[in-house]
mmCIF file with all atom_site columns, C-alpha atoms and ligand atoms in Angstrom:
data_model
loop_
_atom_site.group_PDB
_atom_site.id
_atom_site.type_symbol
_atom_site.label_atom_id
_atom_site.label_alt_id
_atom_site.label_comp_id
_atom_site.label_asym_id
_atom_site.label_entity_id
_atom_site.label_seq_id
_atom_site.pdbx_PDB_ins_code
_atom_site.Cartn_x
_atom_site.Cartn_y
_atom_site.Cartn_z
_atom_site.occupancy
_atom_site.B_iso_or_equiv
_atom_site.pdbx_formal_charge
_atom_site.auth_seq_id
_atom_site.auth_comp_id
_atom_site.auth_asym_id
_atom_site.auth_atom_id
_atom_site.pdbx_PDB_model_num
ATOM   1   C CA  . MET A 1 1   ? 126.341 152.680 60.893 1.00 0.00 ? 1   MET A CA  1
ATOM   2   C CA  . ALA A 1 2   ? 123.794 155.053 59.373 1.00 0.00 ? 2   ALA A CA  1
ATOM   3   C CA  . GLN A 1 3   ? 120.241 155.883 60.421 1.00 0.00 ? 3   GLN A CA  1
ATOM   4   C CA  . PHE A 1 4   ? 119.154 154.723 56.945 1.00 0.00 ? 4   PHE A CA  1
ATOM   5   C CA  . LEU A 1 5   ? 121.304 151.814 55.838 1.00 0.00 ? 5   LEU A CA  1
ATOM   6   C CA  . ILE A 1 6   ? 120.924 150.621 52.250 1.00 0.00 ? 6   ILE A CA  1
ATOM   7   C CA  . VAL A 1 7   ? 122.292 147.123 51.773 1.00 0.00 ? 7   VAL A CA  1
ATOM   8   C CA  . CYS A 1 8   ? 122.854 146.071 48.223 1.00 0.00 ? 8   CYS A CA  1
ATOM   9   C CA  . HIS A 1 9   ? 124.093 143.123 46.201 1.00 0.00 ? 9   HIS A CA  1
ATOM   10  C CA  . SER A 1 10  ? 124.710 143.833 42.542 1.00 0.00 ? 10  SER A CA  1
ATOM   11  C CA  . THR A 1 11  ? 126.774 141.886 40.035 1.00 0.00 ? 11  THR A CA  1
ATOM   12  C CA  . THR A 1 12  ? 126.500 144.175 37.001 1.00 0.00 ? 12  THR A CA  1
ATOM   13  C CA  . GLY A 1 13  ? 125.487 147.453 38.650 1.00 0.00 ? 13  GLY A CA  1
ATOM   14  C CA  . ASN A 1 14  ? 121.772 147.486 37.816 1.00 0.00 ? 14  ASN A CA  1
ATOM   15  C CA  . THR A 1 15  ? 120.486 147.120 41.381 1.00 0.00 ? 15  THR A CA  1
ATOM   16  C CA  . ARG A 1 16  ? 123.277 149.376 42.604 1.00 0.00 ? 16  ARG A CA  1
ATOM   17  C CA  . ALA A 1 17  ? 122.003 152.207 40.354 1.00 0.00 ? 17  ALA A CA  1
ATOM   18  C CA  . LEU A 1 18  ? 118.621 151.956 42.127 1.00 0.00 ? 18  LEU A CA  1
ATOM   19  C CA  . ALA A 1 19  ? 120.321 151.956 45.528 1.00 0.00 ? 19  ALA A CA  1
ATOM   20  C CA  . GLU A 1 20  ? 122.372 155.053 44.658 1.00 0.00 ? 20  GLU A CA  1
ATOM   21  C CA  . ALA A 1 21  ? 119.224 156.965 43.646 1.00 0.00 ? 21  ALA A CA  1
ATOM   22  C CA  . ILE A 1 22  ? 117.468 156.111 46.924 1.00 0.00 ? 22  ILE A CA  1
ATOM   23  C CA  . LYS A 1 23  ? 120.530 157.036 48.979 1.00 0.00 ? 23  LYS A CA  1
ATOM   24  C CA  . ASP A 1 24  ? 121.202 160.297 47.097 1.00 0.00 ? 24  ASP A CA  1
ATOM   25  C CA  . ARG A 1 25  ? 117.636 161.540 47.555 1.00 0.00 ? 25  ARG A CA  1
ATOM   26  C CA  . ALA A 1 26  ? 117.589 160.675 51.253 1.00 0.00 ? 26  ALA A CA  1
ATOM   27  C CA  . GLN A 1 27  ? 120.950 162.417 51.759 1.00 0.00 ? 27  GLN A CA  1
ATOM   28  C CA  . SER A 1 28  ? 119.725 165.479 49.853 1.00 0.00 ? 28  SER A CA  1
ATOM   29  C CA  . LEU A 1 29  ? 116.983 165.710 52.504 1.00 0.00 ? 29  LEU A CA  1
ATOM   30  C CA  . HIS A 1 30  ? 119.616 165.656 55.265 1.00 0.00 ? 30  HIS A CA  1
ATOM   31  C CA  . VAL A 1 31  ? 119.079 162.072 56.355 1.00 0.00 ? 31  VAL A CA  1
ATOM   32  C CA  . ASP A 1 32  ? 122.100 160.091 57.498 1.00 0.00 ? 32  ASP A CA  1
ATOM   33  C CA  . ALA A 1 33  ? 121.984 157.487 54.694 1.00 0.00 ? 33  ALA A CA  1
ATOM   34  C CA  . GLU A 1 34  ? 124.700 155.048 53.714 1.00 0.00 ? 34  GLU A CA  1
ATOM   35  C CA  . LEU A 1 35  ? 125.024 152.436 50.984 1.00 0.00 ? 35  LEU A CA  1
ATOM   36  C CA  . ALA A 1 36  ? 126.926 149.232 51.740 1.00 0.00 ? 36  ALA A CA  1
ATOM   37  C CA  . ASP A 1 37  ? 127.637 145.974 49.964 1.00 0.00 ? 37  ASP A CA  1
ATOM   38  C CA  . ALA A 1 38  ? 125.803 143.027 51.544 1.00 0.00 ? 38  ALA A CA  1
ATOM   39  C CA  . PHE A 1 39  ? 129.110 141.250 52.140 1.00 0.00 ? 39  PHE A CA  1
ATOM   40  C CA  . ASP A 1 40  ? 130.270 144.137 54.368 1.00 0.00 ? 40  ASP A CA  1
ATOM   41  C CA  . VAL A 1 41  ? 127.126 144.359 56.539 1.00 0.00 ? 41  VAL A CA  1
ATOM   42  C CA  . LYS A 1 42  ? 126.620 142.557 59.854 1.00 0.00 ? 42  LYS A CA  1
ATOM   43  C CA  . PRO A 1 43  ? 123.218 141.811 61.424 1.00 0.00 ? 43  PRO A CA  1
ATOM   44  C CA  . GLU A 1 44  ? 123.924 144.353 64.190 1.00 0.00 ? 44  GLU A CA  1
ATOM   45  C CA  . ASP A 1 45  ? 124.317 147.109 61.554 1.00 0.00 ? 45  ASP A CA  1
ATOM   46  C CA  . ILE A 1 46  ? 120.726 146.419 60.496 1.00 0.00 ? 46  ILE A CA  1
ATOM   47  C CA  . LEU A 1 47  ? 119.484 146.272 64.060 1.00 0.00 ? 47  LEU A CA  1
ATOM   48  C CA  . THR A 1 48  ? 120.905 149.705 64.882 1.00 0.00 ? 48  THR A CA  1
ATOM   49  C CA  . ALA A 1 49  ? 119.479 151.421 61.759 1.00 0.00 ? 49  ALA A CA  1
ATOM   50  C CA  . ALA A 1 50  ? 116.015 152.998 61.925 1.00 0.00 ? 50  ALA A CA  1
ATOM   51  C CA  . ALA A 1 51  ? 115.369 152.224 58.249 1.00 0.00 ? 51  ALA A CA  1
ATOM   52  C CA  . VAL A 1 52  ? 116.928 149.674 55.943 1.00 0.00 ? 52  VAL A CA  1
ATOM   53  C CA  . GLY A 1 53  ? 116.943 149.382 52.154 1.00 0.00 ? 53  GLY A CA  1
ATOM   54  C CA  . PHE A 1 54  ? 117.485 145.976 50.581 1.00 0.00 ? 54  PHE A CA  1
ATOM   55  C CA  . GLY A 1 55  ? 118.760 145.918 46.994 1.00 0.00 ? 55  GLY A CA  1
ATOM   56  C CA  . VAL A 1 56  ? 118.188 142.426 45.744 1.00 0.00 ? 56  VAL A CA  1
ATOM   57  C CA  . PRO A 1 57  ? 118.486 141.139 42.181 1.00 0.00 ? 57  PRO A CA  1
ATOM   58  C CA  . THR A 1 58  ? 116.901 137.819 41.185 1.00 0.00 ? 58  THR A CA  1
ATOM   59  C CA  . PHE A 1 59  ? 119.145 134.874 40.402 1.00 0.00 ? 59  PHE A CA  1
ATOM   60  C CA  . ASN A 1 60  ? 117.914 131.375 39.551 1.00 0.00 ? 60  ASN A CA  1
ATOM   61  C CA  . TYR A 1 61  ? 114.348 132.300 40.542 1.00 0.00 ? 61  TYR A CA  1
ATOM   62  C CA  . HIS A 1 62  ? 115.440 133.400 44.015 1.00 0.00 ? 62  HIS A CA  1
ATOM   63  C CA  . PRO A 1 63  ? 116.621 136.572 45.738 1.00 0.00 ? 63  PRO A CA  1
ATOM   64  C CA  . ALA A 1 64  ? 120.409 137.023 45.635 1.00 0.00 ? 64  ALA A CA  1
ATOM   65  C CA  . ARG A 1 65  ? 121.979 134.832 48.335 1.00 0.00 ? 65  ARG A CA  1
ATOM   66  C CA  . PRO A 1 66  ? 124.070 137.488 50.145 1.00 0.00 ? 66  PRO A CA  1
ATOM   67  C CA  . ILE A 1 67  ? 120.853 139.362 50.975 1.00 0.00 ? 67  ILE A CA  1
ATOM   68  C CA  . THR A 1 68  ? 118.839 136.310 52.126 1.00 0.00 ? 68  THR A CA  1
ATOM   69  C CA  . HIS A 1 69  ? 121.813 135.113 54.155 1.00 0.00 ? 69  HIS A CA  1
ATOM   70  C CA  . LEU A 1 70  ? 121.849 138.448 55.982 1.00 0.00 ? 70  LEU A CA  1
ATOM   71  C CA  . ILE A 1 71  ? 118.086 138.425 56.563 1.00 0.00 ? 71  ILE A CA  1
ATOM   72  C CA  . ASP A 1 72  ? 118.146 134.833 57.802 1.00 0.00 ? 72  ASP A CA  1
ATOM   73  C CA  . SER A 1 73  ? 120.728 135.863 60.381 1.00 0.00 ? 73  SER A CA  1
ATOM   74  C CA  . LEU A 1 74  ? 118.185 138.373 61.786 1.00 0.00 ? 74  LEU A CA  1
ATOM   75  C CA  . CYS A 1 75  ? 115.557 135.749 62.494 1.00 0.00 ? 75  CYS A CA  1
ATOM   76  C CA  . ILE A 1 76  ? 115.809 135.658 66.272 1.00 0.00 ? 76  ILE A CA  1
ATOM   77  C CA  . GLN A 1 77  ? 116.066 139.435 66.629 1.00 0.00 ? 77  GLN A CA  1
ATOM   78  C CA  . ASP A 1 78  ? 113.233 141.894 67.116 1.00 0.00 ? 78  ASP A CA  1
ATOM   79  C CA  . CYS A 1 79  ? 112.827 144.036 64.027 1.00 0.00 ? 79  CYS A CA  1
ATOM   80  C CA  . SER A 1 80  ? 109.264 145.163 64.686 1.00 0.00 ? 80  SER A CA  1
ATOM   81  C CA  . GLY A 1 81  ? 108.486 148.647 63.469 1.00 0.00 ? 81  GLY A CA  1
ATOM   82  C CA  . LYS A 1 82  ? 111.739 149.063 61.567 1.00 0.00 ? 82  LYS A CA  1
ATOM   83  C CA  . ILE A 1 83  ? 111.157 150.705 58.175 1.00 0.00 ? 83  ILE A CA  1
ATOM   84  C CA  . ALA A 1 84  ? 112.281 148.787 55.075 1.00 0.00 ? 84  ALA A CA  1
ATOM   85  C CA  . VAL A 1 85  ? 112.330 149.414 51.346 1.00 0.00 ? 85  VAL A CA  1
ATOM   86  C CA  . VAL A 1 86  ? 113.010 146.630 48.863 1.00 0.00 ? 86  VAL A CA  1
ATOM   87  C CA  . PHE A 1 87  ? 114.082 146.919 45.252 1.00 0.00 ? 87  PHE A CA  1
ATOM   88  C CA  . GLY A 1 88  ? 116.019 145.033 42.636 1.00 0.00 ? 88  GLY A CA  1
ATOM   89  C CA  . SER A 1 89  ? 116.804 144.406 39.018 1.00 0.00 ? 89  SER A CA  1
ATOM   90  C CA  . TYR A 1 90  ? 115.761 141.213 37.257 1.00 0.00 ? 90  TYR A CA  1
ATOM   91  C CA  . GLY A 1 91  ? 115.771 139.640 33.804 1.00 0.00 ? 91  GLY A CA  1
ATOM   92  C CA  . TRP A 1 92  ? 112.674 137.490 33.325 1.00 0.00 ? 92  TRP A CA  1
ATOM   93  C CA  . SER A 1 93  ? 110.904 136.240 36.478 1.00 0.00 ? 93  SER A CA  1
ATOM   94  C CA  . GLY A 1 94  ? 111.853 138.880 39.037 1.00 0.00 ? 94  GLY A CA  1
ATOM   95  C CA  . GLN A 1 95  ? 110.500 137.314 42.237 1.00 0.00 ? 95  GLN A CA  1
ATOM   96  C CA  . GLY A 1 96  ? 113.558 138.178 44.374 1.00 0.00 ? 96  GLY A CA  1
ATOM   97  C CA  . PRO A 1 97  ? 112.356 141.479 45.863 1.00 0.00 ? 97  PRO A CA  1
ATOM   98  C CA  . ILE A 1 98  ? 108.830 140.120 46.465 1.00 0.00 ? 98  ILE A CA  1
ATOM   99  C CA  . MET A 1 99  ? 110.176 137.132 48.380 1.00 0.00 ? 99  MET A CA  1
ATOM   100 C CA  . VAL A 1 100 ? 112.469 139.365 50.437 1.00 0.00 ? 100 VAL A CA  1
ATOM   101 C CA  . ALA A 1 101 ? 109.611 141.769 51.243 1.00 0.00 ? 101 ALA A CA  1
ATOM   102 C CA  . GLU A 1 102 ? 107.528 138.828 52.512 1.00 0.00 ? 102 GLU A CA  1
ATOM   103 C CA  . LYS A 1 103 ? 110.369 137.606 54.724 1.00 0.00 ? 103 LYS A CA  1
ATOM   104 C CA  . LEU A 1 104 ? 110.878 141.099 56.138 1.00 0.00 ? 104 LEU A CA  1
ATOM   105 C CA  . ARG A 1 105 ? 107.180 141.548 56.898 1.00 0.00 ? 105 ARG A CA  1
ATOM   106 C CA  . ALA A 1 106 ? 107.217 138.214 58.733 1.00 0.00 ? 106 ALA A CA  1
ATOM   107 C CA  . LEU A 1 107 ? 110.104 139.578 60.840 1.00 0.00 ? 107 LEU A CA  1
ATOM   108 C CA  . GLY A 1 108 ? 108.075 142.657 61.745 1.00 0.00 ? 108 GLY A CA  1
ATOM   109 C CA  . PHE A 1 109 ? 109.576 145.208 59.356 1.00 0.00 ? 109 PHE A CA  1
ATOM   110 C CA  . LYS A 1 110 ? 107.222 147.871 58.008 1.00 0.00 ? 110 LYS A CA  1
ATOM   111 C CA  . VAL A 1 111 ? 107.905 147.423 54.284 1.00 0.00 ? 111 VAL A CA  1
ATOM   112 C CA  . LEU A 1 112 ? 106.959 150.508 52.271 1.00 0.00 ? 112 LEU A CA  1
ATOM   113 C CA  . ASP A 1 113 ? 105.169 150.308 48.931 1.00 0.00 ? 113 ASP A CA  1
ATOM   114 C CA  . PRO A 1 114 ? 106.079 149.976 46.188 1.00 0.00 ? 114 PRO A CA  1
ATOM   115 C CA  . VAL A 1 115 ? 108.522 147.089 46.145 1.00 0.00 ? 115 VAL A CA  1
ATOM   116 C CA  . ILE A 1 116 ? 110.489 148.239 43.100 1.00 0.00 ? 116 ILE A CA  1
ATOM   117 C CA  . ARG A 1 117 ? 111.425 145.750 40.368 1.00 0.00 ? 117 ARG A CA  1
ATOM   118 C CA  . VAL A 1 118 ? 113.261 146.878 37.255 1.00 0.00 ? 118 VAL A CA  1
ATOM   119 C CA  . LYS A 1 119 ? 114.046 144.811 34.163 1.00 0.00 ? 119 LYS A CA  1
ATOM   120 C CA  . TYR A 1 120 ? 117.829 144.897 33.683 1.00 0.00 ? 120 TYR A CA  1
ATOM   121 C CA  . GLN A 1 121 ? 119.170 148.476 33.498 1.00 0.00 ? 121 GLN A CA  1
ATOM   122 C CA  . PRO A 1 122 ? 116.885 151.111 35.061 1.00 0.00 ? 122 PRO A CA  1
ATOM   123 C CA  . SER A 1 123 ? 115.330 153.834 32.887 1.00 0.00 ? 123 SER A CA  1
ATOM   124 C CA  . GLU A 1 124 ? 115.242 157.473 34.002 1.00 0.00 ? 124 GLU A CA  1
ATOM   125 C CA  . ASN A 1 125 ? 111.613 157.007 35.080 1.00 0.00 ? 125 ASN A CA  1
ATOM   126 C CA  . GLU A 1 126 ? 112.544 154.019 37.185 1.00 0.00 ? 126 GLU A CA  1
ATOM   127 C CA  . ILE A 1 127 ? 115.387 155.961 38.794 1.00 0.00 ? 127 ILE A CA  1
ATOM   128 C CA  . ASP A 1 128 ? 112.855 158.704 39.569 1.00 0.00 ? 128 ASP A CA  1
ATOM   129 C CA  . GLY A 1 129 ? 110.660 156.071 41.276 1.00 0.00 ? 129 GLY A CA  1
ATOM   130 C CA  . CYS A 1 130 ? 113.602 155.184 43.500 1.00 0.00 ? 130 CYS A CA  1
ATOM   131 C CA  . LYS A 1 131 ? 114.154 158.841 44.345 1.00 0.00 ? 131 LYS A CA  1
ATOM   132 C CA  . LEU A 1 132 ? 110.522 159.035 45.500 1.00 0.00 ? 132 LEU A CA  1
ATOM   133 C CA  . LEU A 1 133 ? 111.094 156.036 47.750 1.00 0.00 ? 133 LEU A CA  1
ATOM   134 C CA  . GLY A 1 134 ? 114.189 157.738 49.204 1.00 0.00 ? 134 GLY A CA  1
ATOM   135 C CA  . ARG A 1 135 ? 112.068 160.822 49.843 1.00 0.00 ? 135 ARG A CA  1
ATOM   136 C CA  . ASP A 1 136 ? 109.356 158.753 51.562 1.00 0.00 ? 136 ASP A CA  1
ATOM   137 C CA  . VAL A 1 137 ? 111.880 157.126 53.907 1.00 0.00 ? 137 VAL A CA  1
ATOM   138 C CA  . ALA A 1 138 ? 113.403 160.532 54.708 1.00 0.00 ? 138 ALA A CA  1
ATOM   139 C CA  . ALA A 1 139 ? 109.944 161.934 55.533 1.00 0.00 ? 139 ALA A CA  1
ATOM   140 C CA  . MET A 1 140 ? 109.138 159.001 57.820 1.00 0.00 ? 140 MET A CA  1
ATOM   141 C CA  . LEU A 1 141 ? 112.462 159.265 59.645 1.00 0.00 ? 141 LEU A CA  1
ATOM   142 C CA  . LYS A 1 142 ? 111.953 162.985 60.179 1.00 0.00 ? 142 LYS A CA  1
ATOM   143 C CA  . ARG A 1 143 ? 108.464 162.358 61.552 1.00 0.00 ? 143 ARG A CA  1
ATOM   144 C CA  . ILE A 1 144 ? 109.842 159.755 63.978 1.00 0.00 ? 144 ILE A CA  1
ATOM   145 C CA  . ARG A 1 145 ? 112.633 162.149 65.069 1.00 0.00 ? 145 ARG A CA  1
ATOM   146 C CA  . ARG A 1 146 ? 110.108 164.945 65.665 1.00 0.00 ? 146 ARG A CA  1
ATOM   147 C CA  . THR A 1 147 ? 107.908 162.652 67.804 1.00 0.00 ? 147 THR A CA  1
ATOM   148 C CA  . VAL A 1 148 ? 110.924 161.569 69.871 1.00 0.00 ? 148 VAL A CA  1
ATOM   149 C CA  . ASP A 1 149 ? 111.984 165.222 70.341 1.00 0.00 ? 149 ASP A CA  1
ATOM   150 C CA  . LEU A 1 150 ? 108.467 166.227 71.415 1.00 0.00 ? 150 LEU A CA  1
ATOM   151 C CA  . ASN A 1 151 ? 108.362 163.413 73.975 1.00 0.00 ? 151 ASN A CA  1
ATOM   152 C CA  . ALA A 1 152 ? 111.842 164.127 75.370 1.00 0.00 ? 152 ALA A CA  1
HETATM 153 C C1  . FMN B 2 .   ? 123.252 133.280 36.386 1.00 0.00 ? 1   FMN B C1  1
HETATM 154 C C2  . FMN B 2 .   ? 122.089 134.227 36.290 1.00 0.00 ? 1   FMN B C2  1
HETATM 155 C C3  . FMN B 2 .   ? 120.832 133.804 36.714 1.00 0.00 ? 1   FMN B C3  1
HETATM 156 C C4  . FMN B 2 .   ? 119.741 134.665 36.614 1.00 0.00 ? 1   FMN B C4  1
HETATM 157 N N1  . FMN B 2 .   ? 118.513 134.230 37.026 1.00 0.00 ? 1   FMN B N1  1
HETATM 158 C C5  . FMN B 2 .   ? 117.439 135.053 36.910 1.00 0.00 ? 1   FMN B C5  1
HETATM 159 C C6  . FMN B 2 .   ? 116.146 134.598 37.290 1.00 0.00 ? 1   FMN B C6  1
HETATM 160 O O1  . FMN B 2 .   ? 115.927 133.474 37.735 1.00 0.00 ? 1   FMN B O1  1
HETATM 161 N N2  . FMN B 2 .   ? 115.112 135.456 37.157 1.00 0.00 ? 1   FMN B N2  1
HETATM 162 C C7  . FMN B 2 .   ? 115.261 136.721 36.673 1.00 0.00 ? 1   FMN B C7  1
HETATM 163 O O2  . FMN B 2 .   ? 114.305 137.469 36.615 1.00 0.00 ? 1   FMN B O2  1
HETATM 164 N N3  . FMN B 2 .   ? 116.487 137.180 36.293 1.00 0.00 ? 1   FMN B N3  1
HETATM 165 C C8  . FMN B 2 .   ? 117.567 136.379 36.400 1.00 0.00 ? 1   FMN B C8  1
HETATM 166 N N4  . FMN B 2 .   ? 118.808 136.827 36.029 1.00 0.00 ? 1   FMN B N4  1
HETATM 167 C C9  . FMN B 2 .   ? 118.941 138.197 35.506 1.00 0.00 ? 1   FMN B C9  1
HETATM 168 C C10 . FMN B 2 .   ? 119.458 139.178 36.578 1.00 0.00 ? 1   FMN B C10 1
HETATM 169 O O3  . FMN B 2 .   ? 118.534 139.301 37.624 1.00 0.00 ? 1   FMN B O3  1
HETATM 170 C C11 . FMN B 2 .   ? 119.689 140.537 35.903 1.00 0.00 ? 1   FMN B C11 1
HETATM 171 O O4  . FMN B 2 .   ? 120.794 140.421 35.025 1.00 0.00 ? 1   FMN B O4  1
HETATM 172 C C12 . FMN B 2 .   ? 119.867 141.692 36.850 1.00 0.00 ? 1   FMN B C12 1
HETATM 173 O O5  . FMN B 2 .   ? 119.920 142.897 36.086 1.00 0.00 ? 1   FMN B O5  1
HETATM 174 C C13 . FMN B 2 .   ? 121.128 141.586 37.686 1.00 0.00 ? 1   FMN B C13 1
HETATM 175 O O6  . FMN B 2 .   ? 121.185 142.706 38.529 1.00 0.00 ? 1   FMN B O6  1
HETATM 176 P P1  . FMN B 2 .   ? 122.538 143.289 39.120 1.00 0.00 ? 1   FMN B P1  1
HETATM 177 O O7  . FMN B 2 .   ? 123.280 143.977 37.996 1.00 0.00 ? 1   FMN B O7  1
HETATM 178 O O8  . FMN B 2 .   ? 122.130 144.257 40.164 1.00 0.00 ? 1   FMN B O8  1
HETATM 179 O O9  . FMN B 2 .   ? 123.298 142.115 39.675 1.00 0.00 ? 1   FMN B O9  1
HETATM 180 C C14 . FMN B 2 .   ? 119.905 135.981 36.092 1.00 0.00 ? 1   FMN B C14 1
HETATM 181 C C15 . FMN B 2 .   ? 121.186 136.391 35.681 1.00 0.00 ? 1   FMN B C15 1
HETATM 182 C C16 . FMN B 2 .   ? 122.257 135.529 35.779 1.00 0.00 ? 1   FMN B C16 1
HETATM 183 C C17 . FMN B 2 .   ? 123.624 136.023 35.330 1.00 0.00 ? 1   FMN B C17 1
#
């Protein structure tokens, strides 16, 4: 799997549009980024990625189940220092991404700000915000790679 794995659950495409923007910007900066549906991702795919994006819409006042199921399966693994970004579309309460970010921090992930929440379909400005997040992840991964190269 990719160096930057973006895992997404999206029923009507709103969260997926955010995920695509993050992935496209990271790829444009020559980062090995891949977008996958949560149903197709295994815990080991997350453990081998250096950075992980979680696209999580809110349903029934909770984060989408396929994403929490995946995160719960990571609980006994060491995720400390792994970079994460969290984002998702919502309709009225929108707590899904916040709850996921808290879970990830408790697991040791370094969750970047901002956790992006978008009401229903993203606007162009909101897509631009996702592109900035993709750029930030790319910059961090490049910095890590440079440090590893210098120490080799
Ligand atoms: C059955 C159902 C339950 C929902 N529950 C919530 C909710 O509790 N809070 C909220 O903010 N939005 C809720 N929504 C709205 C969705 O989060 C919203 O439609 C979102 O854009 C879906 O994103 P997606 O297209 O990526 O799946 C609900 C939508 C459906 C269909």
